[in-house]
Each structure stands twice: as structure tokens, then as C-alpha cells.
Short mmCIF file of C-alpha atoms in Angstrom, two decimals:
data_model
loop_
_atom_site.label_atom_id
_atom_site.label_comp_id
_atom_site.label_asym_id
_atom_site.label_seq_id
_atom_site.Cartn_x
_atom_site.Cartn_y
_atom_site.Cartn_z
CA MET A 1 -20.50 14.14 -19.17
CA LYS A 2 -18.95 16.44 -16.13
CA THR A 3 -15.33 17.40 -16.71
CA SER A 4 -14.55 15.39 -13.52
CA ASP A 5 -16.05 12.24 -14.74
CA ARG A 6 -14.44 12.81 -18.18
CA ASN A 7 -11.11 13.43 -16.48
CA ALA A 8 -11.69 10.13 -14.26
CA LEU A 9 -12.54 8.08 -17.43
CA ILE A 10 -9.23 9.14 -19.04
CA ALA A 11 -7.33 8.21 -15.89
CA LEU A 12 -9.08 4.85 -15.78
CA LEU A 13 -8.05 4.07 -19.42
CA VAL A 14 -4.42 5.36 -18.53
CA VAL A 15 -4.37 3.08 -15.61
CA ILE A 16 -5.58 -0.06 -17.48
CA LEU A 17 -2.81 0.66 -20.08
CA VAL A 18 -0.11 1.00 -17.38
CA GLY A 19 -1.29 -2.28 -15.80
CA LEU A 20 -1.18 -4.11 -19.30
CA GLY A 21 2.40 -2.87 -19.56
CA VAL A 22 3.31 -4.20 -16.20
CA ALA A 23 1.87 -7.45 -16.98
CA TRP A 24 3.51 -7.86 -20.23
CA ALA A 25 6.97 -6.73 -18.80
CA GLY A 26 6.74 -9.11 -15.61
CA SER A 27 5.69 -12.02 -17.77
CA GLN A 28 8.87 -11.86 -19.84
CA GLY A 29 11.05 -14.98 -18.60
CA GLY A 30 8.17 -16.06 -16.39
CA ALA A 31 6.49 -19.48 -16.19
CA SER A 32 3.06 -20.05 -17.74
CA ALA A 33 -0.15 -22.01 -16.79
CA PHE A 34 -2.53 -23.34 -19.24
CA GLY A 35 -0.84 -21.37 -21.83
CA ILE A 36 -1.10 -17.99 -19.95
CA PRO A 37 1.87 -16.16 -18.44
CA ILE A 38 1.24 -16.56 -14.71
CA PHE A 39 2.41 -13.01 -13.88
CA ALA A 40 -0.11 -11.56 -16.51
CA PHE A 41 -2.89 -13.70 -14.94
CA SER A 42 -2.03 -12.59 -11.69
CA VAL A 43 -2.28 -8.91 -12.61
CA GLY A 44 -5.70 -9.46 -14.52
CA LEU A 45 -6.94 -11.24 -11.39
CA VAL A 46 -5.81 -8.17 -9.28
CA PHE A 47 -8.14 -5.86 -11.31
CA LEU A 48 -10.88 -8.22 -11.59
CA ILE A 49 -11.28 -8.49 -7.90
CA GLN A 50 -11.39 -4.81 -7.59
CA TRP A 51 -13.90 -4.44 -10.27
CA VAL A 52 -16.38 -7.14 -8.53
CA ALA A 53 -16.02 -5.49 -5.18
CA PHE A 54 -16.68 -2.14 -6.64
CA ILE A 55 -19.96 -3.24 -7.92
CA ALA A 56 -21.16 -4.18 -4.48
CA ALA A 57 -19.51 -0.92 -3.02
CA TYR A 58 -21.34 1.22 -5.57
CA LEU A 59 -24.69 -0.48 -4.96
CA LEU A 60 -24.46 0.01 -1.30
CA GLN A 61 -22.69 3.26 -1.48
CA THR A 62 -20.03 2.18 1.01
CA GLU A 63 -16.29 2.39 1.30
CA LYS A 64 -15.96 0.17 4.41
CA PHE A 65 -14.59 -2.89 2.66
CA PHE A 66 -12.30 -1.10 0.34
CA ASP A 67 -8.99 -1.54 2.19
CA LEU A 68 -9.84 -5.06 3.22
CA THR A 69 -10.41 -6.10 -0.35
CA GLY A 70 -7.08 -4.63 -1.24
CA SER A 71 -5.50 -6.91 1.43
CA ILE A 72 -7.56 -9.90 0.26
CA THR A 73 -6.29 -9.33 -3.14
CA TYR A 74 -2.66 -9.43 -2.03
CA ILE A 75 -3.08 -12.61 -0.44
CA SER A 76 -5.16 -14.53 -2.77
CA VAL A 77 -3.41 -13.45 -5.81
CA THR A 78 0.08 -14.25 -4.31
CA ILE A 79 -1.00 -17.67 -2.92
CA LEU A 80 -2.49 -18.47 -6.49
CA ALA A 81 0.89 -17.48 -8.18
CA VAL A 82 2.59 -19.99 -5.82
CA LEU A 83 0.26 -22.74 -6.50
CA LEU A 84 0.22 -22.15 -10.48
CA SER A 85 4.05 -21.93 -10.57
CA PRO A 86 5.68 -25.17 -11.73
CA VAL A 87 8.68 -24.80 -9.41
CA VAL A 88 8.25 -23.70 -5.71
CA ASP A 89 11.33 -22.82 -4.05
CA GLY A 90 12.52 -21.45 -0.87
CA ARG A 91 12.46 -17.72 -2.17
CA SER A 92 8.61 -18.22 -3.42
CA ILE A 93 7.68 -19.44 0.05
CA LEU A 94 9.50 -16.66 1.83
CA LEU A 95 7.86 -13.93 -0.56
CA LEU A 96 4.46 -15.48 0.11
CA ALA A 97 4.80 -15.61 3.72
CA LEU A 98 5.98 -11.97 4.03
CA VAL A 99 3.22 -10.81 1.90
CA VAL A 100 0.46 -12.71 3.53
CA ILE A 101 1.77 -11.59 7.07
CA TRP A 102 1.83 -7.85 6.16
CA ALA A 103 -1.47 -7.88 4.13
CA GLY A 104 -3.39 -9.85 7.00
CA ARG A 105 -2.14 -7.43 9.62
CA LEU A 106 -2.71 -4.25 7.69
CA GLY A 107 -6.00 -5.26 6.25
CA THR A 108 -7.17 -6.23 9.55
CA PHE A 109 -6.14 -2.97 11.23
CA LEU A 110 -7.59 -0.75 8.43
CA PHE A 111 -10.91 -2.69 8.60
CA ARG A 112 -11.24 -2.24 12.23
CA ARG A 113 -10.51 1.34 12.06
CA ILE A 114 -13.12 2.28 9.58
CA GLN A 115 -15.68 0.12 11.29
CA ARG A 116 -15.03 2.25 14.50
CA ALA A 117 -15.08 5.48 12.37
CA GLY A 118 -18.14 4.60 10.58
CA LYS A 119 -16.92 5.96 7.26
CA ASP A 120 -13.88 7.52 5.38
CA ALA A 121 -14.41 10.89 4.35
CA ARG A 122 -11.89 10.83 1.46
CA PHE A 123 -14.80 8.90 -0.39
CA ASP A 124 -17.69 11.11 0.31
CA ASP A 125 -17.48 12.91 -3.09
CA LEU A 126 -16.40 9.83 -5.03
CA LYS A 127 -19.03 7.29 -4.11
CA PRO A 128 -22.08 9.06 -5.96
CA SER A 129 -20.29 9.12 -9.32
CA PHE A 130 -20.17 5.79 -11.01
CA ILE A 131 -16.91 6.59 -12.99
CA ARG A 132 -15.04 8.35 -10.36
CA PHE A 133 -15.71 5.59 -7.82
CA LEU A 134 -14.83 3.04 -10.24
CA ASN A 135 -11.50 4.73 -10.99
CA THR A 136 -10.57 4.69 -7.20
CA TRP A 137 -10.92 0.81 -7.19
CA THR A 138 -9.13 0.62 -10.31
CA LEU A 139 -6.45 2.75 -8.94
CA GLN A 140 -6.22 0.25 -5.98
CA GLY A 141 -5.57 -2.51 -8.57
CA LEU A 142 -2.72 -0.55 -9.86
CA TRP A 143 -1.43 -0.13 -6.50
CA VAL A 144 -1.57 -3.86 -5.69
CA THR A 145 -0.08 -4.51 -9.19
CA PHE A 146 2.98 -2.19 -8.64
CA THR A 147 3.78 -3.02 -5.00
CA SER A 148 3.54 -6.79 -5.50
CA ALA A 149 5.19 -6.70 -8.78
CA ALA A 150 8.66 -7.88 -7.72
CA ALA A 151 7.45 -10.45 -5.56
CA LEU A 152 5.12 -11.87 -8.24
CA ALA A 153 7.97 -11.68 -10.80
CA ALA A 154 10.24 -13.64 -8.56
CA ILE A 155 7.62 -16.25 -7.70
CA THR A 156 6.67 -17.00 -11.30
CA THR A 157 10.18 -16.49 -13.18
CA ALA A 158 11.77 -19.38 -14.56
CA THR A 159 15.06 -18.38 -13.05
CA ARG A 160 15.71 -20.01 -9.86
CA LYS A 161 18.55 -19.53 -7.37
CA GLU A 162 19.23 -20.69 -3.70
CA LEU A 163 18.44 -18.32 -1.11
CA GLY A 164 21.53 -16.27 -0.22
CA LEU A 165 22.85 -12.84 1.11
CA PHE A 166 20.32 -10.98 -0.83
CA ALA A 167 17.38 -12.87 0.69
CA LEU A 168 18.91 -12.43 4.28
CA ILE A 169 19.46 -8.66 3.76
CA GLY A 170 15.90 -8.26 2.12
CA PHE A 171 14.37 -10.23 5.12
CA LEU A 172 16.08 -8.09 7.77
CA ILE A 173 14.84 -5.00 5.82
CA TRP A 174 11.33 -6.25 5.80
CA VAL A 175 11.28 -7.08 9.47
CA LEU A 176 12.62 -3.61 10.12
CA GLY A 177 9.89 -2.11 8.04
CA PHE A 178 7.08 -4.38 9.43
CA ALA A 179 7.93 -3.73 13.07
CA THR A 180 7.96 0.05 12.64
CA GLU A 181 4.62 -0.15 10.68
CA ALA A 182 3.01 -2.42 13.13
CA THR A 183 4.36 -0.43 16.17
CA ALA A 184 3.30 2.97 14.90
CA ASP A 185 -0.20 1.84 13.90
CA ALA A 186 -0.65 0.29 17.40
CA GLN A 187 0.53 3.36 19.24
CA LYS A 188 -1.78 5.63 17.31
CA ASN A 189 -4.57 3.27 17.87
CA ARG A 190 -4.03 3.39 21.61
CA PHE A 191 -3.81 7.23 21.58
CA ARG A 192 -7.06 7.58 19.77
CA ALA A 193 -8.88 5.25 22.00
CA ASP A 194 -8.14 7.35 25.13
CA PRO A 195 -10.97 9.84 25.51
CA GLU A 196 -8.45 12.31 27.04
CA ASN A 197 -6.84 12.70 23.68
CA LYS A 198 -9.72 13.50 21.72
CA GLY A 199 -8.69 16.51 19.33
CA LYS A 200 -5.21 15.99 20.10
CA PHE A 201 -2.30 14.88 17.78
CA ILE A 202 0.07 12.06 18.54
CA HIS A 203 3.75 12.87 19.33
CA THR A 204 4.96 10.07 21.56
CA GLY A 205 6.52 6.79 20.87
CA LEU A 206 7.74 6.39 17.30
CA TRP A 207 5.63 9.56 16.42
CA ALA A 208 8.20 11.56 18.45
CA TRP A 209 11.00 10.30 15.87
CA SER A 210 8.83 10.77 12.64
CA ARG A 211 5.69 12.44 11.81
CA HIS A 212 4.68 9.54 9.69
CA PRO A 213 6.60 6.34 11.05
CA ASN A 214 3.88 4.05 9.53
CA TYR A 215 4.64 5.15 5.99
CA PHE A 216 8.40 4.90 6.66
CA GLY A 217 7.54 1.28 7.66
CA GLU A 218 5.49 0.62 4.55
CA ILE A 219 8.23 1.92 2.18
CA VAL A 220 11.13 -0.26 3.88
CA ILE A 221 8.74 -3.23 3.68
CA TRP A 222 8.77 -3.07 -0.18
CA ILE A 223 12.40 -2.29 -0.34
CA GLY A 224 13.00 -5.52 1.53
CA VAL A 225 10.71 -7.64 -0.79
CA ALA A 226 12.50 -6.03 -3.84
CA VAL A 227 16.12 -6.90 -2.41
CA ILE A 228 14.87 -10.60 -2.01
CA ALA A 229 13.69 -10.82 -5.51
CA LEU A 230 16.46 -8.73 -7.10
CA PRO A 231 19.05 -11.77 -7.76
CA ILE A 232 16.50 -13.68 -10.09
CA LEU A 233 15.00 -10.80 -12.10
CA ARG A 234 16.04 -10.86 -15.81
CA GLY A 235 15.38 -8.56 -18.80
CA TRP A 236 12.01 -6.91 -18.76
CA GLN A 237 11.41 -8.24 -15.24
CA TRP A 238 13.55 -5.53 -13.96
CA VAL A 239 10.49 -3.16 -14.49
CA THR A 240 8.92 -4.80 -11.47
CA LEU A 241 11.48 -3.00 -9.26
CA ILE A 242 9.32 -0.02 -9.65
CA SER A 243 7.52 -1.58 -6.55
CA PRO A 244 9.48 0.41 -3.82
CA VAL A 245 9.75 3.58 -5.93
CA PHE A 246 5.99 3.61 -6.59
CA VAL A 247 5.26 3.15 -2.88
CA THR A 248 7.75 5.79 -1.90
CA LEU A 249 6.34 8.39 -4.56
CA LEU A 250 2.67 7.66 -3.92
CA LEU A 251 3.18 8.10 -0.01
CA THR A 252 5.50 11.05 -0.03
CA ARG A 253 4.27 13.02 -2.98
CA ILE A 254 0.59 12.21 -3.79
CA SER A 255 -1.83 10.53 -1.44
CA GLY A 256 0.04 9.97 1.94
CA VAL A 257 2.26 12.45 3.56
CA PRO A 258 0.90 15.61 1.70
CA MET A 259 -2.50 14.78 2.29
CA LEU A 260 -2.21 14.25 5.86
CA GLU A 261 0.17 17.15 6.46
CA LYS A 262 -2.48 19.42 4.80
CA ARG A 263 -5.13 18.03 7.17
CA ALA A 264 -2.86 18.46 10.18
CA ASP A 265 -2.15 21.90 9.36
CA GLU A 266 -5.72 22.75 8.98
CA LYS A 267 -6.40 21.41 12.23
CA TRP A 268 -3.66 22.27 14.49
CA GLY A 269 -1.61 24.86 12.43
CA GLY A 270 -0.88 27.90 14.50
CA GLN A 271 -1.00 26.04 17.68
CA GLU A 272 2.49 26.44 19.60
CA ASP A 273 2.85 22.75 20.71
CA TYR A 274 2.08 21.59 17.01
CA GLU A 275 4.51 23.97 15.47
CA ALA A 276 7.00 22.91 17.97
CA TYR A 277 6.55 19.23 17.12
CA LYS A 278 6.80 19.85 13.51
CA ALA A 279 10.08 21.93 13.95
CA ARG A 280 11.81 19.09 15.80
CA THR A 281 10.32 15.98 14.18
CA PRO A 282 11.31 14.80 10.72
CA VAL A 283 8.60 14.17 8.21
CA LEU A 284 9.37 10.46 7.25
CA ILE A 285 12.78 9.05 8.05
CA PRO A 286 12.91 8.64 11.99
CA ARG A 287 15.49 10.33 14.05
CA PRO A 288 15.80 11.32 17.72
CA PRO A 289 13.69 14.56 18.12
CA LYS A 290 15.64 17.78 18.09
CA SER A 291 15.47 19.71 21.22
CA THR A 292 13.73 23.18 20.85
#
């Protein structure tokens, strides 16, 4: 077995163990259906969906429905958690609506984008390897589990409270994040659709205030969800508040900002206008651009 495949196998086992840990923690104090904790069942379904989709993706050697599968997973698992929960209150409905709206918009956007592009270069070296490609889909399962954990815990918990100040604040935070992410995606989409911008980088609209405003919006969205869930989490359920922390670390330290910054530097680094843009524009948190 190649070293890369062996490392991928180890990573796969670690991801599964972490997923099991989150499933156990989020299930504490939660409701059950048919003798199975609904939270744990939801986490298991998240991974099962990824693995079933992986089989088709590997046989077809395609990544075109990778992001779409992730969005479908968010929507289907959250709906099922609500349907299985013995008590459905206003907080559950609110969280369901926010997850479905976010996942529906983002999944549609990403699917259309890859249809236009024809491929995602990040998968070129992964698709031929069964274990490495499987690991990628399994990691998506962990991504969905971590990010939706607080929402699923709040939906399936046995503790119930009326919607209050935390719900209002969380909702307003979510609206800010959703508006930022959706606007940034739309602006970049229009920019790329203009033939005159081929080979150029976007530095207008929200992209003049942040080099990655869509990622900022994504982080804020899950902070809002966590705030809504916060008042009814108990004991080990607090582990599910890792949701916004995980999103922040992943996007700012691992696969988001670092990867795109490196790619941009390789493409435009040294160009006067690009270096000036970097100097006046914050990496993540938006602020009015500095004059140079």
C-alpha cells in the first residue's frame, strides 16, 4: 500500500472515531426513536449518505455532485431529525428553516458553478485512489456532522424552552451571515461571467472590504445557529458548540483561506494592483478598504 493511501486510511479511521464521539456526546439528554438516540441516528445517516454517493462518484470518476450531496445531506438529515423528535417546538422549526434555506442556496450555487467549470481541480489526484477519494467523502460527513451538531442537538434534546432573546440574537446573526455569503457569491459569479474579467481577480463590492467575504458569512451563519441552540444544551451536549469553532478553524487554517490565498499569490503575486489590493483589504473580517 502506498504511503499516501496508508495515511488516508489512518485518517479515515480517525474521522470515523471522532464522528462516533460527537454522536455519543450529542445524544446525551436527547430523545430517542425506536430505541435509538435521534442525534446518533442522524450522524450515522450523514456518513451513510456520503458513502453511498461515493460509490457512484468513484465508479464514474466524478466530483460533480460532491457539494450537492453535502447540501442534500444537511437538508434531509435535519428534516428527519425534526420528524422523529417527539416534541417539535418553535426553536426546532426555526433551526430547520435556517439550515434548509442556507443549504439549498449554497448547494444550488456550488452545483451550478462546477457544471460551468466542468471539474474541480482539487479532486484530480484524489479520484483515482479508492481510499483517498473515500476519505474525502468521509471528511465531508464529519464536516456536516460538526457544523450541524448544535442545530441537531437543539432539535433532538429533551430540554425545551420558549424562544427568547438568544433566539432573536442568533437569528439576526444568521441573517447577517447569510446575506454576506449570498451577496459575495453573487458578486463573484457576475464578475466571472463577464468575459472582460477573464484572468483578473475581483476587488469590488464586498470583495473590496474582505478578500474572503463568503467565508466570513459562512462562519457568522453557524455562530448564529449556535446562539439559537445555546439555551437548551445540557451536559455533554455542550460539545456540539464546536460547530462554529470547527468552521472557523477549517476555513481560516486548513482548506479555505490558506488554499485560496496560495493559489491567488501564485497567479497574481507580484502584480502591482494585486499587491495593493492585499495591502488595503483584510483577509476575512470586512472593513472599509484602507487607502494606499
